[in-house]
XYZ file of C-alpha atoms in Angstrom:
345
model
C 177.570 144.239 157.362
C 179.349 143.582 154.087
C 177.872 145.252 150.975
C 175.604 142.997 148.815
C 176.817 142.577 145.223
C 174.173 142.194 142.481
C 175.143 140.260 139.372
C 173.162 140.524 136.093
C 172.367 137.277 134.260
C 172.273 139.132 130.918
C 175.675 140.249 129.676
C 175.986 143.982 129.128
C 176.993 143.636 125.463
C 173.776 141.752 124.726
C 171.728 144.565 126.228
C 173.621 147.048 124.121
C 172.914 144.952 121.023
C 169.246 144.798 121.961
C 169.126 148.570 122.411
C 170.686 149.073 119.008
C 168.172 146.679 117.445
C 165.309 148.558 119.061
C 166.751 151.832 117.820
C 167.073 150.469 114.292
C 163.560 149.020 114.481
C 162.209 152.345 115.711
C 164.083 154.201 112.955
C 162.644 151.851 110.309
C 159.117 152.354 111.632
C 159.627 156.116 111.848
C 160.917 156.179 108.266
C 157.925 154.062 107.170
C 155.526 156.493 108.900
C 157.307 159.658 107.814
C 158.397 158.733 104.297
C 156.997 155.464 102.913
C 153.355 155.864 103.937
C 153.069 159.491 102.731
C 154.720 158.433 99.463
C 152.288 155.508 99.213
C 149.389 157.828 99.967
C 150.514 160.180 97.226
C 150.958 157.229 94.849
C 147.425 156.040 95.662
C 146.106 159.561 95.058
C 147.967 159.769 91.754
C 146.779 156.296 90.704
C 143.166 157.116 91.654
C 143.304 160.376 89.688
C 144.788 158.522 86.709
C 142.053 155.876 86.996
C 139.361 158.558 87.096
C 140.897 160.251 84.091
C 141.037 156.916 82.245
C 137.365 156.229 82.991
C 136.371 159.726 81.881
C 138.500 159.596 78.723
C 137.231 156.176 77.716
C 133.619 157.085 78.370
C 134.096 160.321 76.448
C 135.538 158.295 73.585
C 132.639 155.830 73.724
C 130.185 158.722 74.018
C 131.708 160.453 71.000
C 131.630 157.233 69.013
C 127.982 156.755 70.011
C 127.138 160.335 69.031
C 128.782 159.860 65.629
C 127.032 156.531 65.145
C 123.727 158.045 66.216
C 124.114 160.823 63.668
C 125.093 158.382 60.932
C 122.214 155.997 61.662
C 119.645 158.791 61.889
C 120.858 160.069 58.525
C 120.557 156.535 57.135
C 116.999 156.306 58.463
C 116.115 159.690 56.968
C 117.639 158.737 53.599
C 115.768 155.426 53.560
C 112.528 157.146 54.571
C 112.945 159.675 51.747
C 113.777 156.929 49.252
C 110.714 154.856 50.177
C 108.503 157.945 50.228
C 109.769 159.017 46.779
C 109.176 155.517 45.414
C 105.587 155.648 46.667
C 105.072 159.115 45.124
C 106.492 157.881 41.802
C 104.153 154.906 41.914
C 101.203 157.177 42.716
C 101.964 159.352 39.672
C 102.458 156.316 37.444
C 99.254 154.567 38.486
C 97.223 157.802 38.459
C 98.278 158.296 34.835
C 97.422 154.644 34.129
C 93.957 155.153 35.629
C 93.430 158.235 33.490
C 94.480 156.359 30.325
C 92.228 153.415 31.150
C 89.342 155.766 31.976
C 89.786 157.655 28.722
C 89.988 154.402 26.761
C 86.848 153.055 28.396
C 84.999 156.301 27.639
C 86.188 156.066 24.012
C 85.013 152.447 23.680
C 81.636 153.169 25.283
C 81.235 156.087 22.892
C 82.098 153.876 19.899
C 79.687 151.166 20.997
C 76.926 153.734 21.596
C 77.295 155.769 18.386
C 78.462 153.294 15.719
C 76.614 150.442 14.094
C 78.308 147.232 13.106
C 79.447 148.682 9.783
C 80.941 151.716 11.523
C 82.684 149.529 14.076
C 84.140 147.467 11.251
C 85.594 150.567 9.601
C 86.960 151.794 12.951
C 88.498 148.401 13.788
C 92.090 149.534 13.149
C 91.655 152.689 15.205
C 90.030 150.736 18.041
C 92.871 148.211 17.967
C 95.504 150.933 18.155
C 93.719 152.686 21.010
C 93.162 149.503 23.034
C 96.773 148.446 22.523
C 97.695 151.141 25.057
C 95.883 149.175 27.770
C 97.915 146.041 27.007
C 101.047 147.849 28.159
C 99.531 148.722 31.521
C 100.229 145.801 33.847
C 98.524 145.192 37.167
C 100.339 146.557 40.244
C 102.762 144.107 41.875
C 104.162 144.018 45.406
C 107.540 145.748 45.404
C 110.190 145.837 48.130
C 111.079 149.342 46.929
C 107.847 150.568 48.549
C 108.824 149.204 51.988
C 111.093 150.742 54.596
C 114.311 148.709 54.683
C 115.074 147.982 58.347
C 118.653 146.996 57.501
C 119.517 150.699 57.241
C 119.983 150.739 61.031
C 122.334 147.759 61.145
C 125.413 148.810 63.065
C 128.070 146.448 64.468
C 129.069 149.108 67.010
C 125.530 149.739 68.262
C 124.697 146.025 68.181
C 127.723 145.092 70.312
C 127.354 147.992 72.775
C 123.638 147.325 73.178
C 124.126 143.584 73.812
C 126.936 144.317 76.284
C 124.823 146.894 78.121
C 121.846 144.533 78.434
C 123.872 141.537 79.593
C 125.971 143.598 82.015
C 122.840 144.883 83.772
C 121.388 141.516 84.819
C 122.210 141.933 88.511
C 119.046 142.348 90.552
C 116.755 141.342 87.728
C 114.145 138.593 87.895
C 115.762 135.174 88.199
C 114.994 132.351 85.808
C 114.307 128.879 87.170
C 113.918 125.544 85.411
C 110.506 123.860 85.467
C 110.894 120.450 87.089
C 107.720 119.161 85.382
C 109.397 119.509 81.965
C 112.578 117.685 82.974
C 113.790 114.815 80.773
C 114.395 111.568 82.712
C 118.053 111.946 81.659
C 118.359 115.207 83.621
C 118.465 116.046 87.312
C 117.825 119.478 88.799
C 119.622 121.161 91.695
C 117.690 122.375 94.742
C 117.838 125.986 93.584
C 116.383 124.885 90.203
C 119.253 126.502 88.315
C 121.649 123.642 87.495
C 120.912 120.790 85.084
C 123.005 117.619 85.207
C 122.945 114.845 82.603
C 122.826 111.135 83.395
C 122.906 108.376 80.748
C 120.640 106.341 83.001
C 116.978 107.368 82.993
C 115.455 108.406 86.297
C 112.123 106.965 87.396
C 109.685 109.779 86.686
C 106.131 110.171 85.432
C 106.610 109.978 81.651
C 102.881 110.535 81.085
C 103.130 114.101 82.388
C 102.186 116.209 79.311
C 104.774 118.903 80.083
C 107.688 116.452 80.345
C 110.231 115.706 77.604
C 110.269 111.907 77.630
C 113.240 111.188 75.338
C 115.545 114.074 74.411
C 117.482 115.604 77.357
C 115.553 118.894 77.348
C 114.025 121.206 79.937
C 112.101 124.517 79.919
C 112.124 127.480 82.274
C 109.101 128.060 84.496
C 108.067 131.375 82.896
C 107.795 132.705 79.344
C 108.679 136.135 77.973
C 106.382 137.996 75.603
C 107.611 141.588 75.311
C 110.544 143.939 75.748
C 114.146 142.781 76.012
C 114.987 139.676 78.055
C 118.435 138.249 78.773
C 120.075 135.582 80.894
C 123.474 133.912 81.261
C 124.279 130.208 81.372
C 127.497 128.710 82.720
C 128.587 126.011 80.250
C 132.237 125.503 81.182
C 131.730 121.966 82.482
C 129.795 120.633 79.491
C 130.878 119.824 75.953
C 127.392 118.822 74.748
C 124.526 121.239 75.298
C 121.903 123.454 73.677
C 120.379 126.655 74.976
C 118.017 129.253 73.577
C 114.270 129.786 73.336
C 111.185 127.968 72.107
C 107.401 128.262 71.917
C 105.299 126.202 74.349
C 104.235 124.026 71.390
C 107.692 122.437 71.127
C 107.198 118.631 70.794
C 107.897 116.832 74.050
C 107.156 113.191 73.348
C 108.949 110.556 71.303
C 112.374 110.119 69.753
C 111.605 111.712 66.384
C 113.819 114.550 65.136
C 110.937 117.001 65.657
C 111.504 116.723 69.400
C 115.148 117.787 69.132
C 115.739 121.438 69.914
C 116.586 123.376 66.768
C 115.187 120.683 64.489
C 111.683 122.185 64.462
C 110.231 125.584 63.545
C 109.426 126.529 67.163
C 112.905 126.525 68.747
C 116.033 128.655 68.284
C 119.165 127.349 70.013
C 122.935 127.674 70.241
C 124.468 124.202 70.236
C 127.791 122.661 71.210
C 128.822 119.084 70.509
C 132.470 118.449 71.374
C 134.393 121.064 69.315
C 131.495 121.854 66.961
C 129.393 124.983 67.609
C 126.200 125.741 65.659
C 123.031 127.784 65.602
C 120.011 125.542 65.023
C 116.507 126.405 63.834
C 114.007 124.462 61.703
C 116.571 121.724 61.075
C 118.929 124.114 59.282
C 122.244 124.255 61.194
C 124.544 127.227 60.727
C 128.139 126.760 61.894
C 129.649 129.177 64.425
C 133.434 129.502 64.240
C 135.023 129.936 67.688
C 138.669 129.993 68.732
C 137.865 128.656 72.201
C 134.804 127.363 74.002
C 132.968 130.031 76.037
C 132.713 129.549 79.798
C 129.418 131.464 79.799
C 126.831 132.216 77.142
C 124.384 135.078 77.315
C 121.024 134.712 75.601
C 119.235 137.903 74.611
C 115.717 138.158 73.147
C 114.423 141.426 71.707
C 110.728 141.143 70.841
C 110.377 144.567 69.213
C 113.500 144.030 67.084
C 112.614 140.392 66.347
C 116.035 139.119 67.385
C 117.528 136.177 69.273
C 121.187 136.794 70.100
C 123.895 134.626 71.688
C 126.790 136.375 73.409
C 130.083 135.598 75.159
C 130.149 137.911 78.235
C 133.860 137.275 78.879
C 135.073 138.469 75.485
C 132.097 140.775 74.733
C 131.663 138.857 71.468
C 128.374 138.276 69.671
C 128.465 134.560 68.849
C 125.383 134.526 66.620
C 122.381 136.729 65.923
C 119.137 135.605 64.285
C 116.321 137.916 63.204
C 112.756 136.648 62.993
C 109.415 138.009 64.183
C 108.390 136.236 67.394
C 104.614 135.764 67.334
C 104.190 133.895 70.645
C 105.701 134.044 74.137
C 109.038 132.219 74.304
C 110.461 130.028 77.061
C 114.153 129.729 77.878
C 115.020 126.166 76.879
C 117.992 123.911 77.636
C 119.434 120.534 76.665
C 122.387 118.776 78.292
C 124.080 115.573 77.105
C 127.337 115.848 79.110
C 128.025 116.959 82.695
C 126.034 120.058 83.724
C 125.116 123.658 82.901
C 123.942 126.365 85.323
C 121.803 129.495 85.098
């Protein structure tokens, strides 16, 4: 039989080209495995070491700054303590001497009254007048701030900012705050998770006779109050250009359209307010402007009962927006007002 000839449908030069491509592909992969990946691994190692060093160096710097500030503040406290103590000692010496003078004068007058008749008293009138004139120069003690410890000696922008940052950066895992639906203004609606308030110009049909409910101003309270320690929460305000947030006592007025029911216009609420491009702190109807370059996307609210402070903070820029000091004598509720779009806890 004749030999069978086999013909290939793929030209030989194409197979050669394919082999060369595979060889080049293999060489590229081998180079990636042998050179690029080890170099990348070393670069990652170097970058990680540099990052660790950066963290350590920055924390060392912060730690050193904190140590220096601690030393300075403790010295300030000691100096103020000594000053107040010395003022009290000086007052004690002064008033002890005054008591002795008054006692001696009284003894002298009693002696004169006991031992002299009217004629004798008449002759001793000038002497008695001169002796009693000493008492005229001794005034009654008055309250003096010099005798009190001045708490402002521990004011420190560095400590204040670091402390606020530390508190507001440690909120994860803490107790969540929810809004109390019973307090909701008819102009507000509440999300299912009770953490987002949305404004509507049209009033919803709700029970306006409910004593907890705000029936006119677009306000709402949280479900629980705080009465001790340090409390903080964040509110997303990026979508709204008209809102208030802060704290209030449970006695905040809830009925009627009078100014007393507006947050910040009574003595029982402390709020940070935005209306369009105007930012203010409001309390007792006395607005204080807050100058901001741009509107915050979030606002942190911090309440320190022991320090008597309500503080508003921008977590993104680590900036204290406003700080107000006042002794809080009752539990405070997180409070909110929305007059445009929505805000979220």
